[in-house]
mmCIF file with all atom_site columns, C-alpha atoms in Angstrom:
data_model
loop_
_atom_site.group_PDB
_atom_site.id
_atom_site.type_symbol
_atom_site.label_atom_id
_atom_site.label_alt_id
_atom_site.label_comp_id
_atom_site.label_asym_id
_atom_site.label_entity_id
_atom_site.label_seq_id
_atom_site.pdbx_PDB_ins_code
_atom_site.Cartn_x
_atom_site.Cartn_y
_atom_site.Cartn_z
_atom_site.occupancy
_atom_site.B_iso_or_equiv
_atom_site.pdbx_formal_charge
_atom_site.auth_seq_id
_atom_site.auth_comp_id
_atom_site.auth_asym_id
_atom_site.auth_atom_id
_atom_site.pdbx_PDB_model_num
ATOM 1   C CA . UNK R 1 1   ? 106.914 -40.450 -169.218 1.00 0.00 ? 1046 UNK R CA 1
ATOM 2   C CA . UNK R 1 2   ? 107.006 -44.170 -170.098 1.00 0.00 ? 1047 UNK R CA 1
ATOM 3   C CA . UNK R 1 3   ? 109.505 -45.758 -167.952 1.00 0.00 ? 1048 UNK R CA 1
ATOM 4   C CA . UNK R 1 4   ? 108.961 -49.264 -169.268 1.00 0.00 ? 1049 UNK R CA 1
ATOM 5   C CA . UNK R 1 5   ? 108.907 -49.471 -173.073 1.00 0.00 ? 1050 UNK R CA 1
ATOM 6   C CA . UNK R 1 6   ? 107.707 -52.770 -174.677 1.00 0.00 ? 1051 UNK R CA 1
ATOM 7   C CA . UNK R 1 7   ? 108.121 -54.093 -178.335 1.00 0.00 ? 1052 UNK R CA 1
ATOM 8   C CA . UNK R 1 8   ? 106.702 -55.179 -180.675 1.00 0.00 ? 1053 UNK R CA 1
ATOM 9   C CA . UNK R 1 9   ? 103.200 -53.775 -180.597 1.00 0.00 ? 1054 UNK R CA 1
ATOM 10  C CA . UNK R 1 10  ? 102.010 -56.907 -182.400 1.00 0.00 ? 1055 UNK R CA 1
ATOM 11  C CA . UNK R 1 11  ? 103.370 -60.233 -183.367 1.00 0.00 ? 1056 UNK R CA 1
ATOM 12  C CA . UNK R 1 12  ? 102.253 -62.923 -185.648 1.00 0.00 ? 1057 UNK R CA 1
ATOM 13  C CA . UNK R 1 13  ? 103.759 -66.470 -185.012 1.00 0.00 ? 1058 UNK R CA 1
ATOM 14  C CA . UNK R 1 14  ? 102.997 -69.843 -186.580 1.00 0.00 ? 1059 UNK R CA 1
ATOM 15  C CA . UNK R 1 15  ? 101.974 -72.675 -184.378 1.00 0.00 ? 1060 UNK R CA 1
ATOM 16  C CA . UNK R 1 16  ? 105.283 -74.190 -182.710 1.00 0.00 ? 1061 UNK R CA 1
ATOM 17  C CA . UNK R 1 17  ? 107.413 -71.327 -183.367 1.00 0.00 ? 1062 UNK R CA 1
ATOM 18  C CA . UNK R 1 18  ? 109.016 -68.989 -180.704 1.00 0.00 ? 1063 UNK R CA 1
ATOM 19  C CA . UNK R 1 19  ? 107.421 -65.842 -179.679 1.00 0.00 ? 1064 UNK R CA 1
ATOM 20  C CA . UNK R 1 20  ? 109.786 -63.043 -178.248 1.00 0.00 ? 1065 UNK R CA 1
ATOM 21  C CA . UNK R 1 21  ? 108.575 -59.963 -176.699 1.00 0.00 ? 1066 UNK R CA 1
ATOM 22  C CA . UNK R 1 22  ? 111.051 -57.343 -175.383 1.00 0.00 ? 1067 UNK R CA 1
ATOM 23  C CA . UNK R 1 23  ? 111.094 -54.807 -172.582 1.00 0.00 ? 1068 UNK R CA 1
ATOM 24  C CA . UNK R 1 24  ? 113.456 -51.899 -171.589 1.00 0.00 ? 1069 UNK R CA 1
ATOM 25  C CA . UNK R 1 25  ? 113.310 -49.822 -168.478 1.00 0.00 ? 1070 UNK R CA 1
ATOM 26  C CA . UNK R 1 26  ? 114.960 -46.806 -167.348 1.00 0.00 ? 1071 UNK R CA 1
ATOM 27  C CA . UNK R 1 27  ? 114.635 -46.778 -163.454 1.00 0.00 ? 1072 UNK R CA 1
ATOM 28  C CA . UNK R 1 28  ? 117.447 -48.854 -161.818 1.00 0.00 ? 1073 UNK R CA 1
ATOM 29  C CA . UNK R 1 29  ? 115.302 -48.810 -158.512 1.00 0.00 ? 1074 UNK R CA 1
ATOM 30  C CA . UNK R 1 30  ? 112.996 -51.470 -160.109 1.00 0.00 ? 1075 UNK R CA 1
ATOM 31  C CA . UNK R 1 31  ? 113.425 -54.773 -158.273 1.00 0.00 ? 1076 UNK R CA 1
ATOM 32  C CA . UNK R 1 32  ? 110.644 -56.966 -159.700 1.00 0.00 ? 1077 UNK R CA 1
ATOM 33  C CA . UNK R 1 33  ? 109.622 -57.571 -163.251 1.00 0.00 ? 1078 UNK R CA 1
ATOM 34  C CA . UNK R 1 34  ? 106.460 -59.510 -163.973 1.00 0.00 ? 1079 UNK R CA 1
ATOM 35  C CA . UNK R 1 35  ? 104.678 -60.536 -167.172 1.00 0.00 ? 1080 UNK R CA 1
ATOM 36  C CA . UNK R 1 36  ? 100.912 -60.485 -167.490 1.00 0.00 ? 1081 UNK R CA 1
ATOM 37  C CA . UNK R 1 37  ? 98.717  -62.315 -170.003 1.00 0.00 ? 1082 UNK R CA 1
ATOM 38  C CA . UNK R 1 38  ? 95.289  -60.903 -170.931 1.00 0.00 ? 1083 UNK R CA 1
ATOM 39  C CA . UNK R 1 39  ? 92.643  -62.659 -172.993 1.00 0.00 ? 1084 UNK R CA 1
ATOM 40  C CA . UNK R 1 40  ? 90.047  -60.659 -174.728 1.00 0.00 ? 1085 UNK R CA 1
ATOM 41  C CA . UNK R 1 41  ? 87.328  -59.339 -172.292 1.00 0.00 ? 1086 UNK R CA 1
ATOM 42  C CA . UNK R 1 42  ? 89.341  -60.500 -169.282 1.00 0.00 ? 1087 UNK R CA 1
ATOM 43  C CA . UNK R 1 43  ? 91.652  -58.751 -166.926 1.00 0.00 ? 1088 UNK R CA 1
ATOM 44  C CA . UNK R 1 44  ? 95.460  -59.354 -166.961 1.00 0.00 ? 1089 UNK R CA 1
ATOM 45  C CA . UNK R 1 45  ? 96.657  -62.386 -165.021 1.00 0.00 ? 1090 UNK R CA 1
ATOM 46  C CA . UNK R 1 46  ? 100.358 -62.943 -163.764 1.00 0.00 ? 1091 UNK R CA 1
ATOM 47  C CA . UNK R 1 47  ? 102.181 -65.238 -166.036 1.00 0.00 ? 1092 UNK R CA 1
ATOM 48  C CA . UNK R 1 48  ? 105.729 -65.324 -164.728 1.00 0.00 ? 1093 UNK R CA 1
ATOM 49  C CA . UNK R 1 49  ? 108.034 -62.977 -162.982 1.00 0.00 ? 1094 UNK R CA 1
ATOM 50  C CA . UNK R 1 50  ? 111.722 -62.394 -162.164 1.00 0.00 ? 1095 UNK R CA 1
ATOM 51  C CA . UNK R 1 51  ? 113.997 -60.488 -159.765 1.00 0.00 ? 1096 UNK R CA 1
ATOM 52  C CA . UNK R 1 52  ? 117.081 -58.868 -161.150 1.00 0.00 ? 1097 UNK R CA 1
ATOM 53  C CA . UNK R 1 53  ? 119.370 -61.139 -159.112 1.00 0.00 ? 1098 UNK R CA 1
ATOM 54  C CA . UNK R 1 54  ? 118.829 -63.941 -161.667 1.00 0.00 ? 1099 UNK R CA 1
ATOM 55  C CA . UNK R 1 55  ? 119.362 -63.788 -165.413 1.00 0.00 ? 1100 UNK R CA 1
ATOM 56  C CA . UNK R 1 56  ? 116.729 -66.300 -166.454 1.00 0.00 ? 1101 UNK R CA 1
ATOM 57  C CA . UNK R 1 57  ? 113.524 -67.895 -165.166 1.00 0.00 ? 1102 UNK R CA 1
ATOM 58  C CA . UNK R 1 58  ? 111.686 -70.658 -166.968 1.00 0.00 ? 1103 UNK R CA 1
ATOM 59  C CA . UNK R 1 59  ? 108.304 -72.034 -166.093 1.00 0.00 ? 1104 UNK R CA 1
ATOM 60  C CA . UNK R 1 60  ? 107.119 -74.569 -168.748 1.00 0.00 ? 1105 UNK R CA 1
ATOM 61  C CA . UNK R 1 61  ? 107.229 -73.070 -172.198 1.00 0.00 ? 1106 UNK R CA 1
ATOM 62  C CA . UNK R 1 62  ? 107.615 -69.555 -170.776 1.00 0.00 ? 1107 UNK R CA 1
ATOM 63  C CA . UNK R 1 63  ? 111.124 -68.050 -170.089 1.00 0.00 ? 1108 UNK R CA 1
ATOM 64  C CA . UNK R 1 64  ? 112.129 -64.642 -168.962 1.00 0.00 ? 1109 UNK R CA 1
ATOM 65  C CA . UNK R 1 65  ? 115.798 -63.568 -169.790 1.00 0.00 ? 1110 UNK R CA 1
ATOM 66  C CA . UNK R 1 66  ? 116.892 -60.595 -167.926 1.00 0.00 ? 1111 UNK R CA 1
ATOM 67  C CA . UNK R 1 67  ? 119.981 -58.349 -168.698 1.00 0.00 ? 1112 UNK R CA 1
ATOM 68  C CA . UNK R 1 68  ? 120.587 -55.961 -165.804 1.00 0.00 ? 1113 UNK R CA 1
ATOM 69  C CA . UNK R 1 69  ? 123.601 -54.045 -167.386 1.00 0.00 ? 1114 UNK R CA 1
ATOM 70  C CA . UNK R 1 70  ? 121.315 -53.295 -170.531 1.00 0.00 ? 1115 UNK R CA 1
ATOM 71  C CA . UNK R 1 71  ? 118.190 -52.678 -168.433 1.00 0.00 ? 1116 UNK R CA 1
ATOM 72  C CA . UNK R 1 72  ? 116.264 -55.111 -170.667 1.00 0.00 ? 1117 UNK R CA 1
ATOM 73  C CA . UNK R 1 73  ? 114.162 -58.130 -170.080 1.00 0.00 ? 1118 UNK R CA 1
ATOM 74  C CA . UNK R 1 74  ? 112.440 -60.448 -172.523 1.00 0.00 ? 1119 UNK R CA 1
ATOM 75  C CA . UNK R 1 75  ? 109.641 -62.990 -172.459 1.00 0.00 ? 1120 UNK R CA 1
ATOM 76  C CA . UNK R 1 76  ? 110.218 -66.132 -174.691 1.00 0.00 ? 1121 UNK R CA 1
ATOM 77  C CA . UNK R 1 77  ? 107.331 -68.414 -175.381 1.00 0.00 ? 1122 UNK R CA 1
ATOM 78  C CA . UNK R 1 78  ? 108.616 -71.801 -176.803 1.00 0.00 ? 1123 UNK R CA 1
ATOM 79  C CA . UNK R 1 79  ? 106.345 -74.019 -179.246 1.00 0.00 ? 1124 UNK R CA 1
ATOM 80  C CA . UNK R 1 80  ? 103.810 -71.292 -179.294 1.00 0.00 ? 1125 UNK R CA 1
ATOM 81  C CA . UNK R 1 81  ? 100.173 -72.554 -179.391 1.00 0.00 ? 1126 UNK R CA 1
ATOM 82  C CA . UNK R 1 82  ? 97.030  -70.894 -180.633 1.00 0.00 ? 1127 UNK R CA 1
ATOM 83  C CA . UNK R 1 83  ? 95.716  -70.726 -177.116 1.00 0.00 ? 1128 UNK R CA 1
ATOM 84  C CA . UNK R 1 84  ? 98.711  -68.412 -176.323 1.00 0.00 ? 1129 UNK R CA 1
ATOM 85  C CA . UNK R 1 85  ? 97.127  -65.724 -178.463 1.00 0.00 ? 1130 UNK R CA 1
ATOM 86  C CA . UNK R 1 86  ? 96.523  -62.835 -176.097 1.00 0.00 ? 1131 UNK R CA 1
ATOM 87  C CA . UNK R 1 87  ? 97.949  -59.466 -175.077 1.00 0.00 ? 1132 UNK R CA 1
ATOM 88  C CA . UNK R 1 88  ? 101.153 -59.709 -173.089 1.00 0.00 ? 1133 UNK R CA 1
ATOM 89  C CA . UNK R 1 89  ? 102.290 -56.931 -170.683 1.00 0.00 ? 1134 UNK R CA 1
ATOM 90  C CA . UNK R 1 90  ? 105.552 -56.534 -169.082 1.00 0.00 ? 1135 UNK R CA 1
ATOM 91  C CA . UNK R 1 91  ? 105.761 -54.400 -165.940 1.00 0.00 ? 1136 UNK R CA 1
ATOM 92  C CA . UNK R 1 92  ? 108.296 -53.249 -163.327 1.00 0.00 ? 1137 UNK R CA 1
ATOM 93  C CA . UNK R 1 93  ? 107.927 -52.434 -159.616 1.00 0.00 ? 1138 UNK R CA 1
ATOM 94  C CA . UNK R 1 94  ? 110.062 -50.448 -157.111 1.00 0.00 ? 1139 UNK R CA 1
ATOM 95  C CA . UNK R 1 95  ? 110.227 -52.171 -153.777 1.00 0.00 ? 1140 UNK R CA 1
ATOM 96  C CA . UNK R 1 96  ? 109.338 -48.879 -151.896 1.00 0.00 ? 1141 UNK R CA 1
ATOM 97  C CA . UNK R 1 97  ? 106.412 -47.908 -153.968 1.00 0.00 ? 1142 UNK R CA 1
ATOM 98  C CA . UNK R 1 98  ? 103.573 -49.818 -152.187 1.00 0.00 ? 1143 UNK R CA 1
ATOM 99  C CA . UNK R 1 99  ? 103.523 -52.508 -154.674 1.00 0.00 ? 1144 UNK R CA 1
ATOM 100 C CA . UNK R 1 100 ? 102.578 -50.154 -157.698 1.00 0.00 ? 1145 UNK R CA 1
ATOM 101 C CA . UNK R 1 101 ? 103.387 -51.567 -161.087 1.00 0.00 ? 1146 UNK R CA 1
ATOM 102 C CA . UNK R 1 102 ? 104.506 -49.487 -164.186 1.00 0.00 ? 1147 UNK R CA 1
ATOM 103 C CA . UNK R 1 103 ? 103.328 -51.340 -167.390 1.00 0.00 ? 1148 UNK R CA 1
ATOM 104 C CA . UNK R 1 104 ? 104.645 -51.511 -170.728 1.00 0.00 ? 1149 UNK R CA 1
ATOM 105 C CA . UNK R 1 105 ? 102.492 -50.780 -173.796 1.00 0.00 ? 1150 UNK R CA 1
ATOM 106 C CA . UNK R 1 106 ? 101.477 -54.439 -174.447 1.00 0.00 ? 1151 UNK R CA 1
ATOM 107 C CA . UNK R 1 107 ? 102.008 -56.837 -177.321 1.00 0.00 ? 1152 UNK R CA 1
ATOM 108 C CA . UNK R 1 108 ? 99.071  -58.534 -179.025 1.00 0.00 ? 1153 UNK R CA 1
ATOM 109 C CA . UNK R 1 109 ? 100.399 -62.028 -179.914 1.00 0.00 ? 1154 UNK R CA 1
ATOM 110 C CA . UNK R 1 110 ? 98.500  -63.993 -182.679 1.00 0.00 ? 1155 UNK R CA 1
ATOM 111 C CA . UNK R 1 111 ? 99.590  -67.669 -183.076 1.00 0.00 ? 1156 UNK R CA 1
ATOM 112 C CA . UNK R 1 112 ? 98.218  -69.129 -186.307 1.00 0.00 ? 1157 UNK R CA 1
ATOM 113 C CA . UNK R 1 113 ? 97.343  -72.790 -186.347 1.00 0.00 ? 1158 UNK R CA 1
ATOM 114 C CA . UNK U 2 1   ? 85.941  -67.075 -153.838 1.00 0.00 ? 1075 UNK U CA 1
ATOM 115 C CA . UNK U 2 2   ? 84.770  -64.683 -156.454 1.00 0.00 ? 1076 UNK U CA 1
ATOM 116 C CA . UNK U 2 3   ? 88.183  -62.910 -156.251 1.00 0.00 ? 1077 UNK U CA 1
ATOM 117 C CA . UNK U 2 4   ? 88.120  -59.428 -157.665 1.00 0.00 ? 1078 UNK U CA 1
ATOM 118 C CA . UNK U 2 5   ? 84.671  -58.334 -159.146 1.00 0.00 ? 1079 UNK U CA 1
ATOM 119 C CA . UNK U 2 6   ? 83.763  -55.037 -160.739 1.00 0.00 ? 1080 UNK U CA 1
ATOM 120 C CA . UNK U 2 7   ? 80.462  -53.455 -161.366 1.00 0.00 ? 1081 UNK U CA 1
ATOM 121 C CA . UNK U 2 8   ? 79.156  -52.389 -163.878 1.00 0.00 ? 1082 UNK U CA 1
ATOM 122 C CA . UNK U 2 9   ? 80.697  -54.315 -166.924 1.00 0.00 ? 1083 UNK U CA 1
ATOM 123 C CA . UNK U 2 10  ? 79.812  -51.683 -169.476 1.00 0.00 ? 1084 UNK U CA 1
ATOM 124 C CA . UNK U 2 11  ? 78.623  -48.185 -169.262 1.00 0.00 ? 1085 UNK U CA 1
ATOM 125 C CA . UNK U 2 12  ? 77.844  -45.328 -171.771 1.00 0.00 ? 1086 UNK U CA 1
ATOM 126 C CA . UNK U 2 13  ? 77.696  -41.838 -170.408 1.00 0.00 ? 1087 UNK U CA 1
ATOM 127 C CA . UNK U 2 14  ? 77.323  -38.370 -171.770 1.00 0.00 ? 1088 UNK U CA 1
ATOM 128 C CA . UNK U 2 15  ? 79.859  -35.585 -171.308 1.00 0.00 ? 1089 UNK U CA 1
ATOM 129 C CA . UNK U 2 16  ? 79.380  -33.981 -167.860 1.00 0.00 ? 1090 UNK U CA 1
ATOM 130 C CA . UNK U 2 17  ? 77.506  -37.038 -166.270 1.00 0.00 ? 1091 UNK U CA 1
ATOM 131 C CA . UNK U 2 18  ? 78.832  -38.563 -163.124 1.00 0.00 ? 1092 UNK U CA 1
ATOM 132 C CA . UNK U 2 19  ? 79.092  -42.301 -162.162 1.00 0.00 ? 1093 UNK U CA 1
ATOM 133 C CA . UNK U 2 20  ? 80.914  -44.551 -159.671 1.00 0.00 ? 1094 UNK U CA 1
ATOM 134 C CA . UNK U 2 21  ? 82.746  -47.896 -160.368 1.00 0.00 ? 1095 UNK U CA 1
ATOM 135 C CA . UNK U 2 22  ? 82.676  -50.425 -157.789 1.00 0.00 ? 1096 UNK U CA 1
ATOM 136 C CA . UNK U 2 23  ? 85.446  -52.879 -157.054 1.00 0.00 ? 1097 UNK U CA 1
ATOM 137 C CA . UNK U 2 24  ? 84.886  -55.515 -154.579 1.00 0.00 ? 1098 UNK U CA 1
ATOM 138 C CA . UNK U 2 25  ? 87.505  -58.263 -153.382 1.00 0.00 ? 1099 UNK U CA 1
ATOM 139 C CA . UNK U 2 26  ? 86.901  -61.212 -150.960 1.00 0.00 ? 1100 UNK U CA 1
ATOM 140 C CA . UNK U 2 27  ? 90.473  -62.140 -150.284 1.00 0.00 ? 1101 UNK U CA 1
ATOM 141 C CA . UNK U 2 28  ? 91.004  -59.715 -147.489 1.00 0.00 ? 1102 UNK U CA 1
ATOM 142 C CA . UNK U 2 29  ? 93.659  -57.936 -149.424 1.00 0.00 ? 1103 UNK U CA 1
ATOM 143 C CA . UNK U 2 30  ? 95.128  -54.815 -147.953 1.00 0.00 ? 1104 UNK U CA 1
ATOM 144 C CA . UNK U 2 31  ? 96.238  -53.144 -151.224 1.00 0.00 ? 1105 UNK U CA 1
ATOM 145 C CA . UNK U 2 32  ? 93.806  -52.124 -154.029 1.00 0.00 ? 1106 UNK U CA 1
ATOM 146 C CA . UNK U 2 33  ? 94.497  -50.291 -157.281 1.00 0.00 ? 1107 UNK U CA 1
ATOM 147 C CA . UNK U 2 34  ? 92.596  -48.601 -160.061 1.00 0.00 ? 1108 UNK U CA 1
ATOM 148 C CA . UNK U 2 35  ? 93.862  -48.669 -163.584 1.00 0.00 ? 1109 UNK U CA 1
ATOM 149 C CA . UNK U 2 36  ? 92.851  -47.562 -166.991 1.00 0.00 ? 1110 UNK U CA 1
ATOM 150 C CA . UNK U 2 37  ? 93.904  -49.420 -170.198 1.00 0.00 ? 1111 UNK U CA 1
ATOM 151 C CA . UNK U 2 38  ? 94.113  -47.656 -173.431 1.00 0.00 ? 1112 UNK U CA 1
ATOM 152 C CA . UNK U 2 39  ? 95.277  -48.962 -176.723 1.00 0.00 ? 1113 UNK U CA 1
ATOM 153 C CA . UNK U 2 40  ? 99.098  -48.651 -177.161 1.00 0.00 ? 1114 UNK U CA 1
ATOM 154 C CA . UNK U 2 41  ? 99.393  -47.224 -173.581 1.00 0.00 ? 1115 UNK U CA 1
ATOM 155 C CA . UNK U 2 42  ? 99.324  -50.309 -171.450 1.00 0.00 ? 1116 UNK U CA 1
ATOM 156 C CA . UNK U 2 43  ? 97.810  -49.907 -168.024 1.00 0.00 ? 1117 UNK U CA 1
ATOM 157 C CA . UNK U 2 44  ? 98.209  -46.583 -166.204 1.00 0.00 ? 1118 UNK U CA 1
ATOM 158 C CA . UNK U 2 45  ? 97.626  -46.342 -162.430 1.00 0.00 ? 1119 UNK U CA 1
ATOM 159 C CA . UNK U 2 46  ? 94.728  -43.899 -161.502 1.00 0.00 ? 1120 UNK U CA 1
ATOM 160 C CA . UNK U 2 47  ? 94.678  -44.181 -157.654 1.00 0.00 ? 1121 UNK U CA 1
ATOM 161 C CA . UNK U 2 48  ? 95.521  -46.795 -155.303 1.00 0.00 ? 1122 UNK U CA 1
ATOM 162 C CA . UNK U 2 49  ? 94.973  -47.559 -151.549 1.00 0.00 ? 1123 UNK U CA 1
ATOM 163 C CA . UNK U 2 50  ? 97.183  -49.415 -148.955 1.00 0.00 ? 1124 UNK U CA 1
ATOM 164 C CA . UNK U 2 51  ? 94.361  -50.059 -146.567 1.00 0.00 ? 1125 UNK U CA 1
ATOM 165 C CA . UNK U 2 52  ? 91.024  -49.188 -145.276 1.00 0.00 ? 1126 UNK U CA 1
ATOM 166 C CA . UNK U 2 53  ? 90.350  -45.552 -144.993 1.00 0.00 ? 1127 UNK U CA 1
ATOM 167 C CA . UNK U 2 54  ? 93.493  -44.634 -147.244 1.00 0.00 ? 1128 UNK U CA 1
ATOM 168 C CA . UNK U 2 55  ? 93.866  -43.619 -150.752 1.00 0.00 ? 1129 UNK U CA 1
ATOM 169 C CA . UNK U 2 56  ? 96.748  -41.950 -152.900 1.00 0.00 ? 1130 UNK U CA 1
ATOM 170 C CA . UNK U 2 57  ? 97.175  -40.649 -156.473 1.00 0.00 ? 1131 UNK U CA 1
ATOM 171 C CA . UNK U 2 58  ? 98.804  -42.636 -159.058 1.00 0.00 ? 1132 UNK U CA 1
ATOM 172 C CA . UNK U 2 59  ? 100.052 -41.759 -162.505 1.00 0.00 ? 1133 UNK U CA 1
ATOM 173 C CA . UNK U 2 60  ? 96.962  -40.206 -163.940 1.00 0.00 ? 1134 UNK U CA 1
ATOM 174 C CA . UNK U 2 61  ? 94.507  -39.153 -161.167 1.00 0.00 ? 1135 UNK U CA 1
ATOM 175 C CA . UNK U 2 62  ? 93.062  -35.983 -162.764 1.00 0.00 ? 1136 UNK U CA 1
ATOM 176 C CA . UNK U 2 63  ? 89.322  -36.225 -163.048 1.00 0.00 ? 1137 UNK U CA 1
ATOM 177 C CA . UNK U 2 64  ? 88.819  -39.222 -160.754 1.00 0.00 ? 1138 UNK U CA 1
ATOM 178 C CA . UNK U 2 65  ? 88.237  -39.538 -157.234 1.00 0.00 ? 1139 UNK U CA 1
ATOM 179 C CA . UNK U 2 66  ? 88.338  -42.728 -154.876 1.00 0.00 ? 1140 UNK U CA 1
ATOM 180 C CA . UNK U 2 67  ? 87.166  -43.917 -151.621 1.00 0.00 ? 1141 UNK U CA 1
ATOM 181 C CA . UNK U 2 68  ? 87.905  -46.986 -149.441 1.00 0.00 ? 1142 UNK U CA 1
ATOM 182 C CA . UNK U 2 69  ? 85.516  -46.888 -146.635 1.00 0.00 ? 1143 UNK U CA 1
ATOM 183 C CA . UNK U 2 70  ? 85.570  -50.757 -146.184 1.00 0.00 ? 1144 UNK U CA 1
ATOM 184 C CA . UNK U 2 71  ? 88.446  -52.974 -146.784 1.00 0.00 ? 1145 UNK U CA 1
ATOM 185 C CA . UNK U 2 72  ? 86.790  -55.070 -149.279 1.00 0.00 ? 1146 UNK U CA 1
ATOM 186 C CA . UNK U 2 73  ? 85.605  -52.183 -151.565 1.00 0.00 ? 1147 UNK U CA 1
ATOM 187 C CA . UNK U 2 74  ? 87.423  -49.618 -153.680 1.00 0.00 ? 1148 UNK U CA 1
ATOM 188 C CA . UNK U 2 75  ? 85.232  -47.040 -155.438 1.00 0.00 ? 1149 UNK U CA 1
ATOM 189 C CA . UNK U 2 76  ? 86.270  -45.070 -158.527 1.00 0.00 ? 1150 UNK U CA 1
ATOM 190 C CA . UNK U 2 77  ? 84.160  -41.917 -159.136 1.00 0.00 ? 1151 UNK U CA 1
ATOM 191 C CA . UNK U 2 78  ? 83.911  -39.625 -162.100 1.00 0.00 ? 1152 UNK U CA 1
ATOM 192 C CA . UNK U 2 79  ? 82.336  -36.391 -161.101 1.00 0.00 ? 1153 UNK U CA 1
ATOM 193 C CA . UNK U 2 80  ? 82.085  -34.784 -164.627 1.00 0.00 ? 1154 UNK U CA 1
ATOM 194 C CA . UNK U 2 81  ? 82.707  -37.463 -167.409 1.00 0.00 ? 1155 UNK U CA 1
ATOM 195 C CA . UNK U 2 82  ? 84.756  -36.191 -170.423 1.00 0.00 ? 1156 UNK U CA 1
ATOM 196 C CA . UNK U 2 83  ? 85.291  -38.170 -173.731 1.00 0.00 ? 1157 UNK U CA 1
ATOM 197 C CA . UNK U 2 84  ? 89.141  -38.635 -172.810 1.00 0.00 ? 1158 UNK U CA 1
ATOM 198 C CA . UNK U 2 85  ? 87.863  -40.908 -169.882 1.00 0.00 ? 1159 UNK U CA 1
ATOM 199 C CA . UNK U 2 86  ? 86.628  -43.439 -172.453 1.00 0.00 ? 1160 UNK U CA 1
ATOM 200 C CA . UNK U 2 87  ? 88.688  -46.432 -171.606 1.00 0.00 ? 1161 UNK U CA 1
ATOM 201 C CA . UNK U 2 88  ? 88.623  -49.911 -169.957 1.00 0.00 ? 1162 UNK U CA 1
ATOM 202 C CA . UNK U 2 89  ? 89.084  -49.638 -166.254 1.00 0.00 ? 1163 UNK U CA 1
ATOM 203 C CA . UNK U 2 90  ? 90.578  -52.383 -164.226 1.00 0.00 ? 1164 UNK U CA 1
ATOM 204 C CA . UNK U 2 91  ? 90.794  -52.940 -160.390 1.00 0.00 ? 1165 UNK U CA 1
ATOM 205 C CA . UNK U 2 92  ? 93.397  -55.085 -158.742 1.00 0.00 ? 1166 UNK U CA 1
ATOM 206 C CA . UNK U 2 93  ? 94.132  -56.115 -155.386 1.00 0.00 ? 1167 UNK U CA 1
ATOM 207 C CA . UNK U 2 94  ? 97.011  -57.765 -153.416 1.00 0.00 ? 1168 UNK U CA 1
ATOM 208 C CA . UNK U 2 95  ? 97.802  -58.944 -149.875 1.00 0.00 ? 1169 UNK U CA 1
ATOM 209 C CA . UNK U 2 96  ? 101.360 -58.113 -148.977 1.00 0.00 ? 1170 UNK U CA 1
ATOM 210 C CA . UNK U 2 97  ? 103.681 -55.635 -150.451 1.00 0.00 ? 1171 UNK U CA 1
ATOM 211 C CA . UNK U 2 98  ? 105.652 -58.133 -152.498 1.00 0.00 ? 1172 UNK U CA 1
ATOM 212 C CA . UNK U 2 99  ? 102.787 -60.467 -153.551 1.00 0.00 ? 1173 UNK U CA 1
ATOM 213 C CA . UNK U 2 100 ? 101.068 -60.486 -156.942 1.00 0.00 ? 1174 UNK U CA 1
ATOM 214 C CA . UNK U 2 101 ? 98.305  -58.255 -157.932 1.00 0.00 ? 1175 UNK U CA 1
ATOM 215 C CA . UNK U 2 102 ? 95.028  -59.892 -158.834 1.00 0.00 ? 1176 UNK U CA 1
ATOM 216 C CA . UNK U 2 103 ? 92.812  -58.201 -161.458 1.00 0.00 ? 1177 UNK U CA 1
ATOM 217 C CA . UNK U 2 104 ? 89.032  -57.888 -162.124 1.00 0.00 ? 1178 UNK U CA 1
ATOM 218 C CA . UNK U 2 105 ? 87.437  -58.403 -165.368 1.00 0.00 ? 1179 UNK U CA 1
ATOM 219 C CA . UNK U 2 106 ? 87.311  -54.814 -166.086 1.00 0.00 ? 1180 UNK U CA 1
ATOM 220 C CA . UNK U 2 107 ? 84.529  -51.978 -166.838 1.00 0.00 ? 1181 UNK U CA 1
ATOM 221 C CA . UNK U 2 108 ? 84.369  -50.674 -170.349 1.00 0.00 ? 1182 UNK U CA 1
ATOM 222 C CA . UNK U 2 109 ? 83.244  -47.091 -170.186 1.00 0.00 ? 1183 UNK U CA 1
ATOM 223 C CA . UNK U 2 110 ? 82.336  -44.798 -173.088 1.00 0.00 ? 1184 UNK U CA 1
ATOM 224 C CA . UNK U 2 111 ? 81.898  -41.114 -172.693 1.00 0.00 ? 1185 UNK U CA 1
ATOM 225 C CA . UNK U 2 112 ? 79.963  -39.497 -175.691 1.00 0.00 ? 1186 UNK U CA 1
#
């Protein structure tokens, strides 16, 4: 049972463009939604995270938009750079679940120079 | 600080062989997790531990066992490896319930 669905599977963007990755969840008990960035041969690393009491969070070129009623959230990467090429995972956590994360399927982002 | 380290980095097994993957963290974290990563499926939780001497099943525990005898180490065992266990395995740790998880570099396992 995939509780967090992520799309697209892969994304190609030109340098300077906007990359958008979407996630949808089913469990309304989720209370924390992080995005992880993974470079080839490395483990995932936390990029940015949001809680459902806010609709948007921005850190530099990275923004999470959150729609609680639609149970959807998305990652926007502004002015995408070749160094942003990586796999991105959305995730969700229930506060009572010992910190366990449920991950989306992942999106392979390629930014062409 | 080395953070989260995993041993070995790569391993090839034959069906039926056993092995143990070691995860070590030097951050004095309470919580530790084992995930497997497969193409198109994201990361799926195998087992986790909320403290020394404790373990619990995650989403895909079948065919795996774990132990946390020391706070800094979390071992993942495969008693009789199967080709379906070919995957990249990641360990993660975190301090408090609401803190971020820190991931190790992964172990790529191939079962022939």
